[in-house]
Coordinates of C-alpha atoms in Angstrom, one line a residue:
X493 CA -5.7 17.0 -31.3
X494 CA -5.5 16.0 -27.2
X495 CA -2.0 16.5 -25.6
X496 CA -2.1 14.7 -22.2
X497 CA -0.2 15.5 -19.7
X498 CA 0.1 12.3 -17.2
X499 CA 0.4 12.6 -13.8
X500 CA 2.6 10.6 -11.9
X501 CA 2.8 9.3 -8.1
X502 CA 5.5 6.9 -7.5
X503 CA 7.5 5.3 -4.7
X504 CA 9.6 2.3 -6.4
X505 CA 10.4 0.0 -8.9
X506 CA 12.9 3.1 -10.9
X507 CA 13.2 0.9 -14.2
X508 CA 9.6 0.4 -14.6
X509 CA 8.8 4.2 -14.0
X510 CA 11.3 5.0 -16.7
X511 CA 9.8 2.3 -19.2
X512 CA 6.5 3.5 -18.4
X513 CA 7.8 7.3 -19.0
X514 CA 8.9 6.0 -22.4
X515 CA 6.0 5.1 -23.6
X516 CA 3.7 7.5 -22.4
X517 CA 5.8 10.3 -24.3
X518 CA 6.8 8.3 -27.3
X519 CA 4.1 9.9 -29.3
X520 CA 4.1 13.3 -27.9
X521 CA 2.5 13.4 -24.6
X522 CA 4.1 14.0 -21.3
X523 CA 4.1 13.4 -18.3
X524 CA 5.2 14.9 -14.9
X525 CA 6.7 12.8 -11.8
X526 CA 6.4 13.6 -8.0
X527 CA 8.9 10.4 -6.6
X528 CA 8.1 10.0 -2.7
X529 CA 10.7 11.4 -0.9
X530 CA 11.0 8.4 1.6
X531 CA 12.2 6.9 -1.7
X532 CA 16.1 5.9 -2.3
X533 CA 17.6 9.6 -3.5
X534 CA 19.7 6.8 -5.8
X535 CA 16.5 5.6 -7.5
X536 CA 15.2 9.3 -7.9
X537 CA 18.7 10.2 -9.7
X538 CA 18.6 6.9 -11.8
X539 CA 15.5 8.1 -13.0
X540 CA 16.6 11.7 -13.8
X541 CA 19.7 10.7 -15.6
X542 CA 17.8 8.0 -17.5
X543 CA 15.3 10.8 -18.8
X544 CA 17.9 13.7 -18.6
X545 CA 17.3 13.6 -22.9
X546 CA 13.2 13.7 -23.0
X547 CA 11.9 17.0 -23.1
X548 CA 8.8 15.6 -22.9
X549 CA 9.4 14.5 -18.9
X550 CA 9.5 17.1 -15.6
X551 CA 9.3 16.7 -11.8
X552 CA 7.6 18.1 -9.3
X553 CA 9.7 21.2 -7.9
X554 CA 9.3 20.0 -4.6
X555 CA 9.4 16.4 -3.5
X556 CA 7.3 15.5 -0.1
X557 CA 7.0 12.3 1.7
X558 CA 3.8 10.6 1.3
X559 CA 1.5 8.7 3.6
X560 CA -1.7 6.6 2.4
X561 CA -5.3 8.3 3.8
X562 CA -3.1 11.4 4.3
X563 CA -2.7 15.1 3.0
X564 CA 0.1 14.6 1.2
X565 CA -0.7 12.6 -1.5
X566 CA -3.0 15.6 -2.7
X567 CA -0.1 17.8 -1.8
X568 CA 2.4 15.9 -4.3
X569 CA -0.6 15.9 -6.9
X570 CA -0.5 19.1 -6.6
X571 CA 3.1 19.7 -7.0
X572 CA 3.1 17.7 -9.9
X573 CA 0.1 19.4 -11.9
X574 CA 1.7 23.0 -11.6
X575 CA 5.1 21.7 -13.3
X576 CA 3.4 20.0 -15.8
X577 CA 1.5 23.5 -16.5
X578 CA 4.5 25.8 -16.4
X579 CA 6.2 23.0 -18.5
X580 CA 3.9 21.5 -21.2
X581 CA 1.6 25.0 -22.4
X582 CA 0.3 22.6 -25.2
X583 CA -0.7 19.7 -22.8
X584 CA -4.7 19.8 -23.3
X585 CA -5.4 17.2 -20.8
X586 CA -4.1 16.8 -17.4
X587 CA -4.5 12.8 -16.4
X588 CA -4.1 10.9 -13.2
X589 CA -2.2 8.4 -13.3
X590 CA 0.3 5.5 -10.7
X591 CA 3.5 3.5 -11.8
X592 CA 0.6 0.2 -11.2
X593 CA -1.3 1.7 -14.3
X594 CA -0.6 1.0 -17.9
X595 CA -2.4 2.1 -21.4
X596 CA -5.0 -0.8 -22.4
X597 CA -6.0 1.1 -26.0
X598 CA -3.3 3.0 -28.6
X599 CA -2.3 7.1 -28.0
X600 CA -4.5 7.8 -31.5
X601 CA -7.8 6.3 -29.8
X602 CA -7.3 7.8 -26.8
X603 CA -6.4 11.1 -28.1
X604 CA -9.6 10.7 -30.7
X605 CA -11.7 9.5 -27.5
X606 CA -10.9 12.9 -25.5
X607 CA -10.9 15.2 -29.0
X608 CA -15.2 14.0 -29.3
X609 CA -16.2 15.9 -25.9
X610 CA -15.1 18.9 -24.5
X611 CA -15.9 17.3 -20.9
X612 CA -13.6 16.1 -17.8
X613 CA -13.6 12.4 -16.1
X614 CA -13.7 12.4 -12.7
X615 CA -15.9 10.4 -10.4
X616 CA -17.5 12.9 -7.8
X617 CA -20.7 11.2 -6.0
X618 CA -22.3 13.1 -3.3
X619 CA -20.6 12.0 0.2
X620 CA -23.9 12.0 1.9
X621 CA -26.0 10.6 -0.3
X622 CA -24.3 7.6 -2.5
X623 CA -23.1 4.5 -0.9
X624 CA -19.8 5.3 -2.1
X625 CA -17.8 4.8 1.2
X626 CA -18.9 0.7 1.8
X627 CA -17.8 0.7 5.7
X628 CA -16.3 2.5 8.6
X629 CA -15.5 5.8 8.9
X630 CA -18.0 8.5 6.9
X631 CA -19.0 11.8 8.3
X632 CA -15.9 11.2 10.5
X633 CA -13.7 11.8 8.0
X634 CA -15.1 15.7 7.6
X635 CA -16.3 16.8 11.1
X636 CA -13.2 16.1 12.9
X637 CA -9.3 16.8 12.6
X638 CA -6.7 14.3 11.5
X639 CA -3.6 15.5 12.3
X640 CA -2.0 11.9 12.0
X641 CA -1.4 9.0 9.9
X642 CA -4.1 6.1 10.8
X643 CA -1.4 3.7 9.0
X644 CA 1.9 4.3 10.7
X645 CA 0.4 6.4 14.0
X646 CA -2.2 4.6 14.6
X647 CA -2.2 4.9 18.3
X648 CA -1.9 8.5 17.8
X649 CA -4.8 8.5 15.2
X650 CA -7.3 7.2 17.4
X651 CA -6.3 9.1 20.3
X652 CA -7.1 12.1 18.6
X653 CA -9.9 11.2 17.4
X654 CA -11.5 9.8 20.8
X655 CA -10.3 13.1 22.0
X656 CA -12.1 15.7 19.9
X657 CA -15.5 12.9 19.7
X658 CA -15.7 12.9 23.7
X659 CA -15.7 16.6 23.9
X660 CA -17.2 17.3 21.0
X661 CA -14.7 18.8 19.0
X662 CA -16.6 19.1 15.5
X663 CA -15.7 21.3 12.7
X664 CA -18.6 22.9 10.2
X665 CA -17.5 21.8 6.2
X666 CA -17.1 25.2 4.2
X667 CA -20.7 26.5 3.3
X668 CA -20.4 26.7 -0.3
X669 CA -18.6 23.4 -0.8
X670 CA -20.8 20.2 -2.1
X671 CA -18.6 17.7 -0.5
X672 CA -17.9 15.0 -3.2
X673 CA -16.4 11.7 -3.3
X674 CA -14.6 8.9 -5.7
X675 CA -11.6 7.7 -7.5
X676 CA -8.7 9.5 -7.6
X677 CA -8.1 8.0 -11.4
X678 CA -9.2 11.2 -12.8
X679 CA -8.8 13.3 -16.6
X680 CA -9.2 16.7 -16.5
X681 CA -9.1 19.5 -19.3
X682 CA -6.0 22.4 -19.0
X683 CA -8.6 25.1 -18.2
X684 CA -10.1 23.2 -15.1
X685 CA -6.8 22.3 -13.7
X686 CA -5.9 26.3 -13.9
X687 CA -9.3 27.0 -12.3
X688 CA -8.1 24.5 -9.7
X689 CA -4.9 26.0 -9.1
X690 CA -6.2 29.8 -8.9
X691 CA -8.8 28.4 -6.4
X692 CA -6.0 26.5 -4.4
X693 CA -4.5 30.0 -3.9
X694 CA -7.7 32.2 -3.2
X695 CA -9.6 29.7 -0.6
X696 CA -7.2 29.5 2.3
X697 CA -10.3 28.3 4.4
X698 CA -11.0 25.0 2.2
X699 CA -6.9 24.6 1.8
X700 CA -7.0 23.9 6.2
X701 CA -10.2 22.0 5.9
X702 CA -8.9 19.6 3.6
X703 CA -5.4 19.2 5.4
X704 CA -6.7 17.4 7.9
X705 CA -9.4 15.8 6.3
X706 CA -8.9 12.0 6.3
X707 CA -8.1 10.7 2.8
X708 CA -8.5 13.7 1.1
X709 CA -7.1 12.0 -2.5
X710 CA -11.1 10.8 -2.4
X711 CA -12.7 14.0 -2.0
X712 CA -10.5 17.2 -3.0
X713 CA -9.9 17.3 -6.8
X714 CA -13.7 15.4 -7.1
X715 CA -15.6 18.5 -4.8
X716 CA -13.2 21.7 -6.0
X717 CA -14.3 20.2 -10.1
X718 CA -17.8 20.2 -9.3
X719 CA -17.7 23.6 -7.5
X720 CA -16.1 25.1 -10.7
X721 CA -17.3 23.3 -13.6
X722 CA -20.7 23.1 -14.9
X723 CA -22.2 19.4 -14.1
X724 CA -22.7 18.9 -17.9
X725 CA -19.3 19.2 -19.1
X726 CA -18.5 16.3 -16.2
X727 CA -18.5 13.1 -17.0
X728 CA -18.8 11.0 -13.7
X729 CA -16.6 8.3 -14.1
X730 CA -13.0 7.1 -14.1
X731 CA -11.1 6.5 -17.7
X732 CA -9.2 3.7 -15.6
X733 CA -10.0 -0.3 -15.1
X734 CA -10.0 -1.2 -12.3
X735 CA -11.3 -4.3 -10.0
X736 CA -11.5 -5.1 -6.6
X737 CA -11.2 -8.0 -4.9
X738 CA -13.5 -9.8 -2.0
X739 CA -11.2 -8.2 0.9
X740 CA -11.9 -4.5 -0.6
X741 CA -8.0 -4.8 -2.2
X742 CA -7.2 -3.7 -5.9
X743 CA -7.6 -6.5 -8.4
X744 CA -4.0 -7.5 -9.8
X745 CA -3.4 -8.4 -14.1
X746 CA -0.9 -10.5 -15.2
X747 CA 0.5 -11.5 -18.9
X748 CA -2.9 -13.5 -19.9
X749 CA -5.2 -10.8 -19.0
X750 CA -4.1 -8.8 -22.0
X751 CA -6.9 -10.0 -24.2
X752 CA -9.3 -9.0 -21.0
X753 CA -8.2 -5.5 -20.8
X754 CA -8.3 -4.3 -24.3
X755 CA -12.0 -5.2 -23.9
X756 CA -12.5 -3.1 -21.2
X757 CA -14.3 0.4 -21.7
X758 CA -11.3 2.5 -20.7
X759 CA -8.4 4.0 -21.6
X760 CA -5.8 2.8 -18.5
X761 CA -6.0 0.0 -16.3
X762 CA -4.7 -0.1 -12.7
X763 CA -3.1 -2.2 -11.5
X764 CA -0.4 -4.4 -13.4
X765 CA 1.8 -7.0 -11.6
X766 CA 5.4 -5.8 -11.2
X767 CA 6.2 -9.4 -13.1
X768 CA 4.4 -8.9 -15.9
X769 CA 6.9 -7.8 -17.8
X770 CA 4.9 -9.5 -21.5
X771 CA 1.9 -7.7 -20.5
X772 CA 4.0 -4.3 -19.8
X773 CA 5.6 -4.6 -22.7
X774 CA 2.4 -5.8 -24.9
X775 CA 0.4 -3.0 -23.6
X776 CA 3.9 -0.2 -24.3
X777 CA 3.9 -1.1 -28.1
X778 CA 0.1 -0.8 -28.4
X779 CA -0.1 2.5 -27.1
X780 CA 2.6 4.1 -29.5
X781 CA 0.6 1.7 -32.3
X782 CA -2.1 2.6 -34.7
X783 CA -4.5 0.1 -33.8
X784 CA -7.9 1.8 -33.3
X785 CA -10.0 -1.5 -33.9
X786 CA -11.2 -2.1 -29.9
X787 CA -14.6 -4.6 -29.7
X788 CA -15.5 -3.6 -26.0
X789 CA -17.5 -6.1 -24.2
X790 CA -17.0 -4.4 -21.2
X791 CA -17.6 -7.8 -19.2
X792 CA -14.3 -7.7 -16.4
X793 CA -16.7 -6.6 -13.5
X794 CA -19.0 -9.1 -14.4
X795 CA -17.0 -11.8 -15.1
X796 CA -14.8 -11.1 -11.7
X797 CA -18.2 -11.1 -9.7
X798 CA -19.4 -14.3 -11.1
X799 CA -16.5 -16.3 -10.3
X800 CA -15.9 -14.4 -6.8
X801 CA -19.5 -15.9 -6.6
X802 CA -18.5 -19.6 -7.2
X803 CA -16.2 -19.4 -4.5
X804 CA -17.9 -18.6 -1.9
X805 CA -20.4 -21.5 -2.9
X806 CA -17.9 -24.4 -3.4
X807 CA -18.4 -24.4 -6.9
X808 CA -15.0 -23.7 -7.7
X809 CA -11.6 -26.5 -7.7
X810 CA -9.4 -24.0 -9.8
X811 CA -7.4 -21.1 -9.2
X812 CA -9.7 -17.8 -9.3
X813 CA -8.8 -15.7 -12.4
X814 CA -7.3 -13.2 -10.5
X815 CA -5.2 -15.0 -8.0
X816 CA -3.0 -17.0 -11.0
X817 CA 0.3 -15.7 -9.6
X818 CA 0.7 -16.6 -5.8
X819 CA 4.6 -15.2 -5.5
X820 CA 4.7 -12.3 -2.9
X821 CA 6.4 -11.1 -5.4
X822 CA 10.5 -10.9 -6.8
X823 CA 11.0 -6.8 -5.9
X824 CA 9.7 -7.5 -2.4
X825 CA 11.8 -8.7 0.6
X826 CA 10.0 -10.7 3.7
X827 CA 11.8 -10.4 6.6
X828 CA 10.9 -12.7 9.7
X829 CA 12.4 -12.3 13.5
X830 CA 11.5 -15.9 15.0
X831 CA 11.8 -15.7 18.8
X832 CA 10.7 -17.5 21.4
X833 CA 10.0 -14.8 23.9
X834 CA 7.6 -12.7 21.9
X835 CA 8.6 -9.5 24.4
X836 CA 11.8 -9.6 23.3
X837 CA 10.7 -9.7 19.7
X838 CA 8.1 -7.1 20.0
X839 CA 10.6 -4.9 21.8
X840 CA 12.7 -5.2 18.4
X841 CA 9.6 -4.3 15.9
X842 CA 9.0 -1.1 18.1
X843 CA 12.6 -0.1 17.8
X844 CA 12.3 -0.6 14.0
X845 CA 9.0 1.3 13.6
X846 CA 10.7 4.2 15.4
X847 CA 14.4 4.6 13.7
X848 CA 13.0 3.6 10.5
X849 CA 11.1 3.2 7.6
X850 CA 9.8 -0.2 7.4
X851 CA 6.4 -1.6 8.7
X852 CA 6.6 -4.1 11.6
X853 CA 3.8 -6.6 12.3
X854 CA 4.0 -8.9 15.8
X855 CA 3.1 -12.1 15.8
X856 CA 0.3 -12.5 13.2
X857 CA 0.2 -15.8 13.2
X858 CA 0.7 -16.3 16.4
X859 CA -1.9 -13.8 18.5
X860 CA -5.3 -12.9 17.7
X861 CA -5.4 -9.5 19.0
X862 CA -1.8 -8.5 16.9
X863 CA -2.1 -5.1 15.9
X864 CA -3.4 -5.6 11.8
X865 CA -5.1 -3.1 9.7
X866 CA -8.7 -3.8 8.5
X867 CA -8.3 -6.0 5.2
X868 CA -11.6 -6.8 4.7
X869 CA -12.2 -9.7 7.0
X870 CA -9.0 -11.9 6.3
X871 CA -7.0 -11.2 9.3
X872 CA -10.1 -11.2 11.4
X873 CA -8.9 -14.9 12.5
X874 CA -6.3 -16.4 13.0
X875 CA -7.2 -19.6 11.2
X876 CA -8.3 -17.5 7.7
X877 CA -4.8 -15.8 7.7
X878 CA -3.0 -19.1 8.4
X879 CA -5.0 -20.3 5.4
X880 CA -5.0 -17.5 3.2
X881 CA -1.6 -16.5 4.3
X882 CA 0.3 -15.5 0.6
X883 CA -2.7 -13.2 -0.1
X884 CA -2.5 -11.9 3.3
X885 CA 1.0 -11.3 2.8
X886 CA 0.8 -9.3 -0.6
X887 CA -2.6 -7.4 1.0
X888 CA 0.0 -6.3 3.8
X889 CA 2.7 -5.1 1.1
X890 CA -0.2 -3.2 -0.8
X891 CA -1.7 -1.4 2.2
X892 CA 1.5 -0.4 3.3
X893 CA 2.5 0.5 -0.1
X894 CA 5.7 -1.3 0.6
X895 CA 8.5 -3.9 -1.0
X896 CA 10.0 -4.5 2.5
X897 CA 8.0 -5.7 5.7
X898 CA 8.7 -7.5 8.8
X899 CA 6.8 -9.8 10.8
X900 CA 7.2 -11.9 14.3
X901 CA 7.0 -15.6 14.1
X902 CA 7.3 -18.0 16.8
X903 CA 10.0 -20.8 16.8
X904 CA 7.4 -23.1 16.7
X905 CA 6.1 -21.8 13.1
X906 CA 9.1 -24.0 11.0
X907 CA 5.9 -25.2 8.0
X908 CA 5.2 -21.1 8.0
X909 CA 9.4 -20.2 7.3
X910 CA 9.5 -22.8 4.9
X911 CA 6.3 -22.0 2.6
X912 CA 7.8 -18.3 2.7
X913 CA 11.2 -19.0 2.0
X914 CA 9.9 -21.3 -1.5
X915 CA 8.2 -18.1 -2.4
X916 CA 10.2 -16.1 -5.3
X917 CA 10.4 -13.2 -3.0
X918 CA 13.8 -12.2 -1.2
X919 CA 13.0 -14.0 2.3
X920 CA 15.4 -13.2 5.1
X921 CA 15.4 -14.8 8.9
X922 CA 16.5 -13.0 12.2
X923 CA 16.7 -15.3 14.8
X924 CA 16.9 -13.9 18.2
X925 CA 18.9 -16.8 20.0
X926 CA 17.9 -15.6 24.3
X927 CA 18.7 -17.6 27.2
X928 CA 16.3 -19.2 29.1
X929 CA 16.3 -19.2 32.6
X930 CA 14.2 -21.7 35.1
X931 CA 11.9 -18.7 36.3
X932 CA 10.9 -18.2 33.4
X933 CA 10.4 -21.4 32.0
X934 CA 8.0 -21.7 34.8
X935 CA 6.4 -19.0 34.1
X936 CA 6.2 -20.0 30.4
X937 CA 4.4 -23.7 31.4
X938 CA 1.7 -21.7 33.3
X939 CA 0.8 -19.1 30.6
X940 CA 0.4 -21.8 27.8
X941 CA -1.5 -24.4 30.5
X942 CA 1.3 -26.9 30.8
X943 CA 1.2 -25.9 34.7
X944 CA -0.9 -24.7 37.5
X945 CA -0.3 -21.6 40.1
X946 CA -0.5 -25.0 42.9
X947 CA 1.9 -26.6 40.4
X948 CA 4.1 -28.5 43.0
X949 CA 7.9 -27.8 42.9
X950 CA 8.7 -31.4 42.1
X951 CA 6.3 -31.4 38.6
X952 CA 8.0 -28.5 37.7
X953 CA 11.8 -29.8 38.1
X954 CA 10.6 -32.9 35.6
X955 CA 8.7 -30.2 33.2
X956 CA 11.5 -27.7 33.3
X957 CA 14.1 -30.0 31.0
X958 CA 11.3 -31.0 28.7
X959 CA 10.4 -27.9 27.8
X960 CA 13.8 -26.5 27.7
X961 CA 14.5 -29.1 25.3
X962 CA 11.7 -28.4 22.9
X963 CA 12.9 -24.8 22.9
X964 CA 16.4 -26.2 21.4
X965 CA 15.0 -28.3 19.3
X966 CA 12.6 -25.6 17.5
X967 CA 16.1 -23.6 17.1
X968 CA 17.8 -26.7 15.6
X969 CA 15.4 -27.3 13.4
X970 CA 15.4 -23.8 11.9
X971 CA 19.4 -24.1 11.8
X972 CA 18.8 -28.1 10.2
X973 CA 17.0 -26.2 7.4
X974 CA 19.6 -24.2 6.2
X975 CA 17.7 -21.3 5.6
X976 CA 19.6 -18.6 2.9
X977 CA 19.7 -15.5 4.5
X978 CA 19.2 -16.1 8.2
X979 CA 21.2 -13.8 10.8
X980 CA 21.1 -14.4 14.5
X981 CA 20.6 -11.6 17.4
X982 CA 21.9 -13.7 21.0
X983 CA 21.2 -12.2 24.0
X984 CA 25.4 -13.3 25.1
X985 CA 26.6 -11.2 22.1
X986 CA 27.8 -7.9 22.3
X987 CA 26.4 -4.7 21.1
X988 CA 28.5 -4.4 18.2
X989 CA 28.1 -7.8 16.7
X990 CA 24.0 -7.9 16.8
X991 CA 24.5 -4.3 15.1
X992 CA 26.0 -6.0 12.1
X993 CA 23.3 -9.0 12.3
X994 CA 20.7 -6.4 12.2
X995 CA 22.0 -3.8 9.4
X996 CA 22.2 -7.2 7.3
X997 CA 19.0 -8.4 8.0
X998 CA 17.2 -5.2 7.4
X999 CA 19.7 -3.6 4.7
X1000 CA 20.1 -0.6 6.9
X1001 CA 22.9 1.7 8.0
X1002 CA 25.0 0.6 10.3
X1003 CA 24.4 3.6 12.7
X1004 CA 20.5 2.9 12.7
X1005 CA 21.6 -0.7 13.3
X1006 CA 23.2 0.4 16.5
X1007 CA 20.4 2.3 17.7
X1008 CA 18.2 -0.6 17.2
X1009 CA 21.2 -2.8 19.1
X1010 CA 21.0 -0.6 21.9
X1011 CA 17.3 -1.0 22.3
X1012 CA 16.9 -0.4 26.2
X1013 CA 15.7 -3.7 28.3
X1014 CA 15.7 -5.3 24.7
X1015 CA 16.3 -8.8 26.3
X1016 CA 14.7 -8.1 30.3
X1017 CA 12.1 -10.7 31.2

């Protein structure tokens, strides 16, 4: 009988990653963690300790940090598929899996499913030819070099790549490689992992190519399979749900799509809500059950396109299926800087992208041009993420693969603070309190229109107070609303005080704090 191996790539959420451990090996499989290093060490040992008992449960030797789009998610793959070799010799079946993804059928099906066919499951389309990749970047992603993370470098992404496409600095794909894409949701049988492995230490040429080959997790494991393995014993497909939304995101289940994805043909589904804790645990006690009755319509795609449909026509007055649970989230933590002077608040987020960890995002809300990754056409305008702004917000924490994020809102945005502070998510304020000088208060009036480069001296002294005014009052009002969790930065404070503001605010070390406190010019007009 099948012995699976899962393979795990994780970041957060410790006591869900040991429940899901749990229940994977409950009947006898295992399963292998790589934990992102950028991760708490704390969480990494909790998990450890929690598991120290179940022989059934290793790590990867080595743990890396990991970056969306970039080599190192194949690198931690990897890390974690040789321990589960050297560790599990009995493990039959190696299987991809993420802390997101739970069983939808019991361990005796899925065992009996993988005993009929001596095959693997891994999508692996032609990159050329299929229609795989939807938009953006294509042969791009092969011919040239990507030394750096488009996510959190992005500057230094697309300098690079400008770089090597004006002088035309291609690369050739190695001869004898089919290049292959799909999901990286894959099954594969114990002697094509080995074959993998051995080929990972003979080809030093493809190892380079793929290093700095743009998200690599799409194309590596799906074009090294199909180099080794006979095309027959493939099957090309993914044993795990999933959906995707109309902005290109994952589709998210909640405790009332249980019914839903036991109907589904396939054996995991990716990706369950952190809340669904009735679901999680439903979907836990089936898998260690039994049950091998499973009717599969196989109608979630369908069923998610036809109401995606009505939507877009107007011929819908409910909440979509999908898009039941607006909360952000409880395990994730908004943080807002309100500021008037948006300088001296973009100052602040450059600071925090360099001396730590957390993804900073100007005034969205506020600018059109704000620096935003490409979410399928829901931050192309102001206006749609103004509307849409919850599903922006949870689109932003799954891109960045985050629980913690920072944005810039003006003063001005009060309605915005409030709807985000009556979400269930840990909402925190940083006001940056700056004095406000009559130069600049001029200069203010002319860049929103309120004055005129021939403005004459005497309009401006009757301006000046008004507008001075409404700056107070947009502070008093965010102080009238009593806002828990709201920390000041003032530009008359010292060093040492707005260190202790910000390590609160962002729950960081009080030495990083500092730095960020001694941010040079941090309150210069």
């Amino acid at each position: 009988m099948a012995k699976i191996a899962f393979i795990l790539l994780c970041h957060k959420d410790p006591d869900a990653i040991i429940q899901q451990a749990r229940q994977l090996t409950a009947v006898g499989d295992y399963i292998a963690i790589h934990f992102d290093a950028r991760s708490s060490k704390d969480a990494y040992a909790k998990i450890k300790t929690e598991l120290s008992d179940n022989p059934n449960v290793t790590y990867a030797k080595k743990r890396i940090k990991c970056g969306w789009g970039a080599w190192s998610l194949v690198q931690a793959t990897l890390y974690a598929v040789e321990a589960a070799v050297e560790d599990f010799p009995r493990a039959s079946h190696f299987y991809m899996v993420s802390g997101d993804c739970m069983a939808i059928k019991s361990a005796v099906h899925t065992h009996k499913f993988l005993d009929a066919e001596d095959v693997d499951y891994i999508e692996s389309f032609d990159y050329f030819d299929s229609d795989w990749i939807k938009t953006g970047f294509k042969e791009e992603r092969l011919i040239y070099r990507h030394f750096f993370n488009e996510r959190t470098q992005k500057p230094l992404f697309y300098a690079a790549f400008n770089f090597q496409r004006r002088f035309g600095l291609t690369r050739q794909i190695p001869k004898d490689l089919q290049i292959m894409i799909g999901s990286q949701w894959w099954c594969l049988r114990r002697r094509t992992i080995e074959f993998v492995l051995e080929f990972v230490r003979k080809r030093k040429d493809v190892m380079r190519f793929f290093r700095t080959t743009w998200i690599p997790d799409e194309t590596f494991f799906q074009t090294i399979v199909r180099h080794l393995v006979p095309k027959e014993e493939i099957r090309t497909r993914t044993l795990t749900f999933l959906m995707f939304t109309d902005y290109g995101m994952p589709a998210t289940f909640y405790n009332d799509h249980y019914d839903l994805l036991l109907a589904q043909d396939g054996l995991f589904a990716r990706k369950i809500s952190p809340e669904a804790k009735e679901l999680k645990n439903r979907l836990g006690v089936l898998y260690a059950s039994d049950r091998e009755d499973f009717r599969i319509s196989n109608e979630g795609r369908s069923l998610f396109k036809f109401l995606t449909g009505r939507g877009r026509i107007g011929r819908r007055f409910a909440t979509r299926f999908w898009e039941t649970e607006t909360s952000l989230g409880r395990e994730r933590e908004l943080l807002i800087i309100a500021c008037k002077k948006w300088h001296v608040a973009k100052r602040l987020t450059d600071a925090i992208r360099a001396e730590t960890d957390v993804p900073a995002i100007d005034y969205l809300f506020n600018e059109d041009d704000t620096n935003m990754p490409d979410l399928g056409g829901i931050q192309s305008t102001l206006g749609k993420r103004t509307r849409h702004r919850r599903a922006l917000m949870r689109m932003l924490f799954d891109y960045y693969q985050t629980n913690k994020l920072v944005i810039c809102l003006d003063t001005a945005n009060i309605d915005l603070m409030q709807d985000f502070f009556s979400d269930r998510s840990n909402t925190r304020l940083l006001e940056i309190d700056c004095t406000f000088s009559d130069e600049y208060l001029t200069g203010h009036a002319r860049r929103v229109g309120l004055a005129g480069d021939h403005t004459s001296r005497e309009t401006l002294d009757q301006l000046l107070p008004t507008i001075r005014y409404d700056v107070i009052f947009e502070s008093d009002r965010i102080r009238d609303a009593n806002f828990a969790g709201t920390y000041r930065l003032r530009e008359v404070a010292n060093e040492t005080e707005n260190a202790r503001a910000l390590a609160a605010f962002l729950g960081i070390e009080d030495e990083a704090a500092e730095k960020l406190a001694k941010t040079p010019y941090l309150f210069v007009d």
